[in-house]
Amino acid sequence: MLPSTRSLAVEWGVSRTTITLAYEQLIAEGYLEVRQGARARVAQGVGAPRSPTKRQASPTPPGHLSAFARRLEGFVAPSSPADRVPGVVDFRYGDLSVEDFPVLAWKKAIDSALLRRPARLRYGDPGGLPVLRDALQGYLWRARGLRCEPEQVIVVNGSQQGLDLCARLLLDPGDRAVMENPGYHLARQALGATGAEVLPVAVDDDGLRTADLPPARLAFVTPSHQFPLGGVLPAGRRRELLAWAQHHDAHVIEDDYDGEYRYDISPIPSLLSMDEAGRVIYLGTVSKTLSPTLRLGYLVVPPGLSHLFSRAKRLTDRHTPGLEQEALATLIASGAYERHVRRARRRNGERRAILLSALAATLGDTVTVIGAEAGLHVVVWLNGLARDQEGALIARARDAGLGIHPITPSYAPGPPMNRPEMAGLVMGYAGLDAPAIERGTRLLRDVLRDFVRG
Amino acid sequence: MLPSTRSLAVEWGVSRTTITLAYEQLIAEGYLEVRQGARARVAQGVGAPRSPTKRQASPTPPGHLSAFARRLEGFVAPSSPADRVPGVVDFRYGDLSVEDFPVLAWKKAIDSALLRRPARLRYGDPGGLPVLRDALQGYLWRARGLRCEPEQVIVVNGSQQGLDLCARLLLDPGDRAVMENPGYHLARQALGATGAEVLPVAVDDDGLRTADLPPARLAFVTPSHQFPLGGVLPAGRRRELLAWAQHHDAHVIEDDYDGEYRYDISPIPSLLSMDEAGRVIYLGTVSKTLSPTLRLGYLVVPPGLSHLFSRAKRLTDRHTPGLEQEALATLIASGAYERHVRRARRRNGERRAILLSALAATLGDTVTVIGAEAGLHVVVWLNGLARDQEGALIARARDAGLGIHPITPSYAPGPPMNRPEMAGLVMGYAGLDAPAIERGTRLLRDVLRDFVRG
């Protein structure tokens, strides 16, 4: 039983109101109990001694983890921001130059979205804002020759979320999924995280070798520009892949991650535009055209799967942020997005030309460069260097202030399949200006020469 | 074999360059093949007859769906935007008034993030921008008395993504999870979507009845303000819940969805601040303070789980959009966020007072109102109306231009447990101004009177 508010107020020399407020707070938090007409008393269970358990210093967290969590633990650790090269030139693939971002157009579009002031602030449609789904439908038709209904477009937080949704909706533990080898390692992880068995299938100069496809539930492909090797999947193989999906009652994820960037020829039509049986899920993104930090991407799913992807998106995170969706819709509808893509294509074409001449002039036939027809990266095979020296070379380069990145993580774990014997790099150029590209190429030559000499 | 470019140019009366470009495009797309020195020919497999399969008109999509997908199909369908009441007043919980959003402060913060121009546009830390994690650490200490390291803070796209990550990392099919009943239905679905068995545990005026907890891997609770009934979990029950977690090697998700909104007393300390054993995962959001459309939330996870949540976040969608993270960090660091929260609390306190007097004056003892001490909603039990009439009343209200929302979806499916016999509503007021609240209350009285009379 506690003292009355009156006696406590006298004892502490404060007003009775203060004591009453303090009591009310303690009652609200459950430390005190009060019965009708009686004085407050300490609530049951509160006076109990503290649990003797000490905070565990062990790095192993207590508690049960799911099989999904244990699979994540087993994947190769991602590079952390702390691994970033502090030095001069970083050829990391995926980075874009801040100079290319249309700051003013984006700012204007966000501001006008902010000032539009809807009637209420409320959760939006899980599949995306209707205005953006309409705009994307038009864009996909104009830019990629792709016909779909707006309801088939599902707006996601970048293509990684699209991959994760596909994996969760289409794969069970023990199912089989086909993956390009080499291929995009975060796609391999997204498929594998479900507990499905991910079957690597070899890639050649024309992309995935579709003649050898094993039975599976799902295939992941990059038909416009195979990542990382750069092949374009020929029409015959596309047919073969679609027939395989039909035969095995499977789906195909078409990751069109850089379909906007082709330099010598027009963009390649999408696999989806050949799909008559509703097997293909198309994956697009603005991470290569605007910025990877915006986290905006989209799926085009078969009509029968649209409601399911919407439901999954809702359960996952309700919907993609509203202001960004409105801003992108404004940019596409006004034509500013496509003007921007043309400008970005021209600038990246210039960077590519500079990198290719710098590599040819500086490194000559010590390297073999492939996959340069499209995209924002090239693969550079180091002819004089064995595969197992890749890691050591990269560490040496890092010390010299040069960021280079190995091709090895693109290959499936386990014994290498169909892979050249030499070390290889994936070199992105979209984040660098001309002087940096040239300086970086010279640095690579110096590091490589010192490394080979020992 | 195709005609030579020269003969085709003559035949069609166009320049040879045009024909050469067309051939190159067809070669790039794989429709034509060309061997060294030979003329182009149609590629293998391209001339094959089209697959006879027609586009299926059936609503059942082809292809295999995962168990996760089939579980989603089994959940009660969410209301769609088309279900929204076109009329006058909607008491939907979760909506906020656009008047309360700090448009200028947010615009300024986004603009300055846009103009800051980092060195490169690149993927960010999956756990969140360091500047935001630091700002949230300070905020949580000042506002919620919660101590943590910035590394324990994981920035997510609203609390729904936080729930989904917890469910995926901590639950396997067949595991058991404890859920408040009634409780937040999207939490129930997120836990159940993993294939875990979700065990409903009854709630009383003090929140979850912790004395009856069955063994499980995970518990979901809203201790500061039970959703939807409004109880505050007393200190003794908090102790009991933490001891349960320790005993069963389980985790507890503390969803502090509206911890900022208490009107008569100070905010209640978090469950996490009592947790000495690293069992509690705290879930916060700005959906109730700024806007649900921003999709910004945060987890505070035990130190040993931080790397795992980061990895899962990366695989799920890389990271939360960068500009929004910077903007929120700016608002928190400058003090503008807390000033805004105080203003929003005052305004919602006014709305609450207006709703409570309107309900008392207009509906009197035909209703019982509970859970009004905190948050942005109340539960209204309709004393004269049987439970099974809820749906019909809501449809009638809809025809009259009044949006009211049933409590039933908050209860676990199956035979009702511990639930009053009468119909009930969850009434949110944060999206409405004073005249709308009063008009809505009168509309409710009219609809109810007509409905009871038949």
Coordinates of N, CA, C and O in Angstrom, one line a residue, chain B residues 252-386:
Chain B
V252 N 10.2 -12.1 -29.1 CA 8.9 -11.3 -29.0 C 9.0 -10.1 -29.9 O 10.0 -9.4 -29.8
I253 N 8.0 -9.9 -30.7 CA 8.0 -8.7 -31.6 C 7.1 -7.7 -30.8 O 5.9 -8.0 -30.5
E254 N 7.7 -6.5 -30.5 CA 7.0 -5.5 -29.9 C 6.6 -4.4 -30.9 O 7.5 -3.7 -31.4
D255 N 5.4 -4.4 -31.3 CA 4.9 -3.5 -32.4 C 4.5 -2.2 -31.7 O 3.4 -2.1 -31.1
D256 N 5.3 -1.2 -31.8 CA 5.0 0.1 -31.1 C 4.4 1.1 -32.1 O 4.9 2.1 -32.4
Y257 N 3.3 0.6 -32.7 CA 2.8 1.3 -33.9 C 2.3 2.7 -33.6 O 2.2 3.5 -34.5
D258 N 1.8 3.0 -32.4 CA 1.3 4.4 -32.1 C 1.8 4.9 -30.8 O 1.1 5.6 -30.1
G259 N 3.0 4.4 -30.4 CA 3.6 4.8 -29.1 C 3.7 6.3 -28.9 O 3.8 6.7 -27.7
E260 N 3.7 7.1 -29.9 CA 3.8 8.5 -29.8 C 2.5 9.2 -29.3 O 2.5 10.3 -28.9
Y261 N 1.4 8.4 -29.4 CA 0.1 9.0 -29.1 C -0.5 8.6 -27.8 O -1.2 7.6 -27.7
R262 N -0.2 9.3 -26.7 CA -0.9 9.1 -25.4 C -1.3 10.5 -25.0 O -0.5 11.5 -25.1
Y263 N -2.5 10.6 -24.5 CA -3.1 11.9 -24.3 C -3.1 12.4 -22.9 O -2.9 13.6 -22.6
D264 N -3.3 11.5 -21.9 CA -3.4 11.9 -20.5 C -2.2 11.7 -19.7 O -2.0 12.3 -18.7
I265 N -1.4 10.8 -20.2 CA -0.2 10.4 -19.5 C 1.0 10.4 -20.4 O 0.8 10.5 -21.6
S266 N 2.2 10.3 -19.9 CA 3.4 10.2 -20.8 C 3.4 8.9 -21.5 O 2.7 8.0 -21.1
P267 N 4.2 8.8 -22.6 CA 4.3 7.5 -23.3 C 4.8 6.5 -22.3 O 5.6 6.7 -21.4
I268 N 4.3 5.2 -22.6 CA 4.7 4.1 -21.7 C 6.1 3.6 -22.2 O 6.4 3.5 -23.4
P269 N 7.0 3.3 -21.2 CA 8.3 2.7 -21.6 C 8.1 1.4 -22.5 O 7.1 0.7 -22.3
S270 N 9.0 1.2 -23.3 CA 8.9 0.0 -24.2 C 9.2 -1.3 -23.5 O 9.9 -1.3 -22.5
L271 N 8.7 -2.3 -24.0 CA 9.1 -3.7 -23.6 C 10.5 -3.9 -23.7 O 11.2 -4.5 -22.9
L272 N 11.1 -3.5 -24.9 CA 12.5 -3.7 -25.1 C 13.4 -3.1 -24.0 O 14.4 -3.7 -23.7
S273 N 12.9 -2.0 -23.4 CA 13.8 -1.4 -22.4 C 13.9 -2.3 -21.1 O 14.7 -2.1 -20.3
M274 N 13.0 -3.3 -21.0 CA 13.0 -4.2 -19.9 C 13.8 -5.5 -20.2 O 13.9 -6.4 -19.4
D275 N 14.1 -5.7 -21.5 CA 14.6 -6.9 -22.0 C 16.1 -7.0 -21.8 O 16.9 -6.3 -22.3
E276 N 16.5 -8.0 -20.9 CA 18.0 -8.1 -20.6 C 18.6 -9.3 -21.4 O 19.8 -9.5 -21.4
A277 N 17.8 -10.1 -22.0 CA 18.3 -11.3 -22.6 C 18.3 -11.3 -24.2 O 18.5 -12.3 -24.8
G278 N 18.0 -10.1 -24.8 CA 18.1 -10.1 -26.2 C 17.0 -10.9 -26.9 O 17.2 -11.6 -27.9
R279 N 15.8 -10.8 -26.4 CA 14.6 -11.5 -26.9 C 13.7 -10.7 -27.7 O 12.8 -11.2 -28.4
V280 N 13.7 -9.4 -27.5 CA 12.7 -8.5 -28.0 C 13.2 -7.8 -29.3 O 14.3 -7.3 -29.4
I281 N 12.3 -7.8 -30.3 CA 12.5 -7.0 -31.5 C 11.5 -5.9 -31.5 O 10.3 -6.2 -31.5
Y282 N 12.0 -4.7 -31.6 CA 11.1 -3.5 -31.5 C 10.8 -3.0 -32.9 O 11.7 -3.0 -33.7
L283 N 9.6 -2.7 -33.1 CA 9.1 -2.3 -34.4 C 8.5 -0.9 -34.3 O 7.5 -0.7 -33.6
G284 N 9.1 0.1 -35.0 CA 8.6 1.5 -35.0 C 8.3 1.9 -36.5 O 8.7 1.3 -37.4
T285 N 7.5 3.0 -36.6 CA 7.1 3.5 -37.9 C 6.9 5.0 -37.9 O 6.6 5.5 -36.8
V286 N 6.9 5.6 -39.1 CA 6.4 7.0 -39.2 C 5.1 7.0 -39.9 O 4.6 8.1 -40.2
S287 N 4.5 5.9 -40.1 CA 3.2 5.8 -40.7 C 2.1 6.5 -40.0 O 1.1 6.9 -40.5
K288 N 2.2 6.6 -38.6 CA 1.2 7.3 -37.8 C 1.6 8.7 -37.5 O 0.8 9.5 -37.0
T289 N 2.9 9.1 -37.7 CA 3.3 10.4 -37.3 C 3.5 11.3 -38.6 O 3.2 12.5 -38.5
L290 N 4.0 10.7 -39.7 CA 4.2 11.6 -40.9 C 3.2 11.1 -41.9 O 2.2 11.9 -42.2
S291 N 3.4 9.9 -42.5 CA 2.4 9.5 -43.5 C 2.6 8.0 -43.8 O 3.7 7.5 -43.9
P292 N 1.5 7.3 -44.0 CA 1.6 5.9 -44.3 C 2.2 5.7 -45.7 O 2.7 4.6 -46.0
T293 N 2.1 6.7 -46.6 CA 2.6 6.5 -48.0 C 4.1 6.6 -48.1 O 4.7 6.2 -49.1
L294 N 4.8 7.1 -47.1 CA 6.3 7.3 -47.2 C 6.9 5.9 -47.1 O 8.0 5.7 -47.6
R295 N 6.3 4.9 -46.4 CA 6.9 3.6 -46.2 C 8.2 3.7 -45.5 O 9.3 3.2 -46.1
L296 N 8.2 4.2 -44.3 CA 9.5 4.3 -43.5 C 9.2 3.7 -42.2 O 8.3 4.2 -41.5
G297 N 10.0 2.7 -41.8 CA 9.9 2.2 -40.4 C 11.2 1.7 -40.0 O 12.2 1.9 -40.7
Y298 N 11.3 1.1 -38.8 CA 12.6 0.7 -38.3 C 12.4 -0.4 -37.3 O 11.4 -0.5 -36.6
L299 N 13.4 -1.3 -37.3 CA 13.4 -2.4 -36.3 C 14.6 -2.0 -35.3 O 15.6 -1.5 -35.8
V300 N 14.4 -2.4 -34.1 CA 15.6 -2.5 -33.2 C 15.7 -4.0 -32.8 O 14.8 -4.6 -32.2
V301 N 16.8 -4.6 -33.3 CA 17.0 -6.0 -33.1 C 18.1 -6.3 -32.1 O 19.0 -5.5 -31.9
P302 N 18.1 -7.5 -31.5 CA 19.2 -7.8 -30.5 C 20.5 -7.8 -31.3 O 20.6 -8.1 -32.5
P303 N 21.6 -7.4 -30.6 CA 22.9 -7.2 -31.3 C 23.3 -8.4 -32.1 O 23.8 -8.3 -33.2
G304 N 23.0 -9.6 -31.6 CA 23.5 -10.8 -32.3 C 22.7 -11.1 -33.6 O 23.1 -11.9 -34.4
L305 N 21.6 -10.4 -33.8 CA 20.8 -10.6 -35.0 C 20.9 -9.5 -36.0 O 20.3 -9.7 -37.1
S306 N 21.7 -8.5 -35.7 CA 21.7 -7.4 -36.6 C 22.3 -7.8 -38.0 O 21.7 -7.4 -39.0
H307 N 23.3 -8.6 -38.1 CA 23.9 -8.9 -39.4 C 22.9 -9.7 -40.2 O 22.8 -9.6 -41.4
L308 N 22.1 -10.6 -39.5 CA 21.2 -11.4 -40.2 C 20.0 -10.6 -40.8 O 19.6 -10.8 -42.0
F309 N 19.5 -9.7 -40.0 CA 18.5 -8.8 -40.6 C 19.0 -8.0 -41.7 O 18.3 -7.7 -42.7
S310 N 20.2 -7.5 -41.6 CA 20.8 -6.7 -42.8 C 20.9 -7.6 -44.0 O 20.6 -7.1 -45.1
R311 N 21.3 -8.8 -43.8 CA 21.4 -9.7 -45.0 C 20.1 -10.0 -45.6 O 19.9 -10.0 -46.8
A312 N 19.1 -10.2 -44.8 CA 17.8 -10.5 -45.3 C 17.2 -9.3 -46.0 O 16.6 -9.4 -47.1
K313 N 17.4 -8.1 -45.4 CA 17.0 -6.9 -46.0 C 17.6 -6.7 -47.4 O 16.9 -6.3 -48.4
R314 N 18.9 -7.0 -47.5 CA 19.6 -6.9 -48.8 C 19.0 -7.8 -49.9 O 18.8 -7.4 -51.0
L315 N 18.8 -9.0 -49.4 CA 18.2 -10.0 -50.4 C 16.8 -9.6 -50.8 O 16.3 -9.9 -51.9
T316 N 16.1 -9.0 -49.9 CA 14.7 -8.6 -50.1 C 14.5 -7.5 -51.0 O 13.7 -7.5 -52.0
D317 N 15.3 -6.4 -50.8 CA 15.2 -5.2 -51.7 C 16.3 -4.3 -51.6 O 16.2 -3.1 -51.9
R318 N 17.5 -4.8 -51.3 CA 18.8 -4.0 -51.2 C 18.8 -3.1 -50.0 O 19.7 -3.2 -49.2
H319 N 17.9 -2.1 -50.0 CA 17.8 -1.1 -48.9 C 16.6 -0.3 -49.2 O 16.0 -0.2 -50.2
T320 N 16.2 0.5 -48.1 CA 15.1 1.5 -48.2 C 15.6 2.7 -49.0 O 16.8 3.0 -48.9
P321 N 14.7 3.3 -49.8 CA 15.1 4.4 -50.7 C 16.0 5.5 -50.0 O 15.6 5.9 -48.8
G322 N 17.0 5.9 -50.6 CA 18.0 6.8 -50.0 C 17.5 8.2 -49.6 O 17.8 8.7 -48.6
L323 N 16.8 8.8 -50.6 CA 16.4 10.2 -50.3 C 15.5 10.4 -49.1 O 15.7 11.3 -48.3
E324 N 14.6 9.4 -49.0 CA 13.7 9.5 -47.9 C 14.4 9.2 -46.5 O 14.1 9.8 -45.5
Q325 N 15.4 8.3 -46.6 CA 16.1 8.1 -45.4 C 16.9 9.4 -44.9 O 16.9 9.7 -43.8
E326 N 17.5 10.0 -45.9 CA 18.2 11.3 -45.6 C 17.3 12.3 -45.1 O 17.6 13.1 -44.1
A327 N 16.1 12.4 -45.7 CA 15.1 13.4 -45.3 C 14.7 13.2 -43.9 O 14.6 14.1 -43.0
L328 N 14.4 12.0 -43.5 CA 13.9 11.7 -42.2 C 15.1 12.0 -41.2 O 14.8 12.5 -40.1
A329 N 16.3 11.6 -41.5 CA 17.4 11.9 -40.6 C 17.6 13.4 -40.4 O 17.8 13.8 -39.2
T330 N 17.4 14.2 -41.4 CA 17.5 15.6 -41.3 C 16.4 16.1 -40.4 O 16.7 16.9 -39.5
L331 N 15.2 15.6 -40.5 CA 14.1 16.1 -39.7 C 14.3 15.7 -38.2 O 14.0 16.5 -37.3
I332 N 14.8 14.5 -38.0 CA 15.0 14.1 -36.6 C 16.2 14.9 -36.0 O 16.0 15.5 -34.9
A333 N 17.3 15.0 -36.7 CA 18.5 15.7 -36.2 C 18.2 17.2 -35.9 O 18.7 17.7 -34.9
S334 N 17.3 17.8 -36.7 CA 17.1 19.2 -36.5 C 16.0 19.5 -35.4 O 15.8 20.7 -35.0
G335 N 15.4 18.4 -34.9 CA 14.4 18.6 -33.9 C 13.0 18.8 -34.5 O 12.0 18.9 -33.8
A336 N 12.9 19.0 -35.8 CA 11.7 19.3 -36.5 C 10.7 18.1 -36.3 O 9.5 18.3 -36.2
Y337 N 11.3 16.9 -36.3 CA 10.4 15.7 -36.2 C 9.7 15.7 -34.9 O 8.4 15.5 -34.8
E338 N 10.4 15.9 -33.8 CA 9.7 15.9 -32.5 C 8.7 17.0 -32.3 O 7.7 16.9 -31.7
R339 N 9.1 18.2 -32.9 CA 8.1 19.3 -32.8 C 6.8 18.9 -33.6 O 5.7 19.1 -33.1
H340 N 7.1 18.2 -34.7 CA 5.9 17.8 -35.5 C 5.1 16.8 -34.8 O 3.9 16.8 -34.8
V341 N 5.8 15.8 -34.1 CA 5.0 14.8 -33.3 C 4.2 15.5 -32.2 O 3.0 15.1 -32.0
R342 N 4.8 16.5 -31.6 CA 4.0 17.1 -30.5 C 2.7 17.8 -31.1 O 1.6 17.7 -30.5
R343 N 2.9 18.4 -32.3 CA 1.8 19.1 -32.9 C 0.7 18.1 -33.3 O -0.4 18.3 -33.1
A344 N 1.2 17.0 -33.9 CA 0.3 16.0 -34.4 C -0.5 15.4 -33.2 O -1.7 15.1 -33.2
R345 N 0.2 15.2 -32.0 CA -0.4 14.6 -30.8 C -1.5 15.6 -30.3 O -2.6 15.2 -30.0
R346 N -1.2 16.9 -30.4 CA -2.2 17.9 -29.9 C -3.4 17.8 -30.8 O -4.5 17.8 -30.4
R347 N -3.2 17.8 -32.1 CA -4.3 17.8 -33.1 C -5.1 16.6 -32.9 O -6.4 16.6 -33.0
N348 N -4.4 15.4 -32.8 CA -5.2 14.2 -32.7 C -5.9 14.1 -31.4 O -7.0 13.5 -31.3
G349 N -5.3 14.7 -30.3 CA -6.0 14.8 -29.1 C -7.3 15.6 -29.2 O -8.3 15.2 -28.6
E350 N -7.3 16.6 -30.0 CA -8.5 17.4 -30.2 C -9.5 16.6 -30.9 O -10.7 16.6 -30.6
R351 N -9.1 15.9 -32.0 CA -10.0 15.1 -32.8 C -10.6 14.0 -31.9 O -11.8 13.7 -31.9
R352 N -9.8 13.4 -31.0 CA -10.3 12.4 -30.1 C -11.3 12.9 -29.2 O -12.4 12.3 -29.0
A353 N -11.1 14.1 -28.6 CA -12.0 14.7 -27.7 C -13.3 15.0 -28.4 O -14.4 14.7 -27.8
I354 N -13.3 15.4 -29.6 CA -14.5 15.7 -30.4 C -15.2 14.4 -30.7 O -16.5 14.4 -30.5
L355 N -14.5 13.4 -31.0 CA -15.2 12.1 -31.3 C -15.9 11.6 -30.1 O -17.0 11.2 -30.1
L356 N -15.1 11.6 -28.9 CA -15.7 11.1 -27.7 C -16.9 11.8 -27.3 O -17.9 11.2 -26.9
S357 N -16.9 13.2 -27.4 CA -18.1 13.9 -27.0 C -19.2 13.7 -28.0 O -20.4 13.5 -27.6
A358 N -18.9 13.6 -29.2 CA -19.9 13.4 -30.2 C -20.6 12.0 -30.0 O -21.8 11.9 -30.1
L359 N -19.8 11.0 -29.8 CA -20.3 9.7 -29.5 C -21.2 9.7 -28.3 O -22.3 9.1 -28.3
A360 N -20.7 10.3 -27.2 CA -21.5 10.3 -26.0 C -22.8 11.1 -26.2 O -23.9 10.6 -25.8
A361 N -22.7 12.3 -26.9 CA -23.9 13.1 -27.0 C -24.9 12.5 -28.0 O -26.1 12.5 -27.8
T362 N -24.4 11.9 -29.0 CA -25.3 11.4 -30.1 C -25.8 10.0 -29.9 O -26.9 9.7 -30.3
L363 N -24.9 9.2 -29.4 CA -25.2 7.7 -29.4 C -25.5 7.3 -27.9 O -26.0 6.2 -27.7
G364 N -25.0 8.0 -27.0 CA -25.3 7.7 -25.6 C -24.9 6.3 -25.2 O -23.8 5.8 -25.6
D365 N -25.8 5.6 -24.5 CA -25.4 4.3 -24.0 C -25.8 3.2 -25.0 O -25.8 2.0 -24.7
T366 N -26.2 3.6 -26.3 CA -26.3 2.5 -27.3 C -24.9 2.0 -27.7 O -24.9 1.0 -28.4
V367 N -23.9 2.7 -27.3 CA -22.5 2.2 -27.7 C -21.7 2.2 -26.4 O -21.9 2.9 -25.5
T368 N -20.6 1.3 -26.4 CA -19.6 1.3 -25.4 C -18.3 1.6 -26.1 O -17.9 0.9 -27.0
V369 N -17.6 2.7 -25.7 CA -16.4 3.1 -26.3 C -15.2 2.7 -25.5 O -15.2 3.0 -24.3
I370 N -14.2 2.0 -26.0 CA -13.0 1.6 -25.3 C -11.7 1.9 -26.0 O -11.7 2.2 -27.2
G371 N -10.6 1.9 -25.3 CA -9.3 2.1 -25.9 C -9.0 3.5 -26.3 O -8.1 3.8 -27.1
A372 N -9.6 4.5 -25.6 CA -9.5 5.9 -26.1 C -8.3 6.6 -25.4 O -8.0 7.7 -25.8
E373 N -7.6 6.0 -24.5 CA -6.5 6.7 -23.8 C -5.3 7.0 -24.7 O -4.5 7.8 -24.4
A374 N -5.2 6.3 -25.8 CA -4.0 6.4 -26.6 C -4.3 6.1 -28.1 O -5.5 5.7 -28.4
G375 N -3.4 6.4 -28.9 CA -3.5 6.0 -30.3 C -4.4 6.9 -31.1 O -4.6 8.1 -30.8
L376 N -4.8 6.4 -32.3 CA -5.6 7.2 -33.2 C -6.9 6.6 -33.6 O -7.5 6.8 -34.7
H377 N -7.4 5.7 -32.7 CA -8.6 5.0 -33.0 C -9.3 4.7 -31.7 O -8.6 4.7 -30.6
V378 N -10.6 4.4 -31.7 CA -11.3 3.8 -30.6 C -12.0 2.6 -31.1 O -12.3 2.4 -32.3
V379 N -12.4 1.7 -30.1 CA -13.3 0.6 -30.5 C -14.7 0.9 -29.9 O -14.8 1.4 -28.8
V380 N -15.6 0.8 -30.8 CA -17.0 1.1 -30.4 C -17.9 -0.1 -30.5 O -18.0 -0.7 -31.6
W381 N -18.3 -0.6 -29.4 CA -19.2 -1.8 -29.4 C -20.7 -1.3 -29.5 O -21.0 -0.3 -28.8
L382 N -21.4 -1.9 -30.4 CA -22.8 -1.4 -30.6 C -23.7 -2.3 -29.8 O -24.0 -3.5 -30.1
N383 N -24.1 -1.8 -28.6 CA -24.8 -2.6 -27.6 C -26.1 -3.3 -28.1 O -26.4 -4.4 -27.7
G384 N -26.8 -2.6 -29.0 CA -28.1 -3.2 -29.4 C -28.0 -4.1 -30.6 O -29.0 -4.6 -31.1
L385 N -26.8 -4.4 -31.1 CA -26.7 -5.1 -32.4 C -25.9 -6.4 -32.2 O -24.7 -6.3 -31.7
A386 N -26.4 -7.5 -32.7 CA -25.7 -8.8 -32.6 C -24.5 -8.8 -33.6 O -24.5 -8.1 -34.6

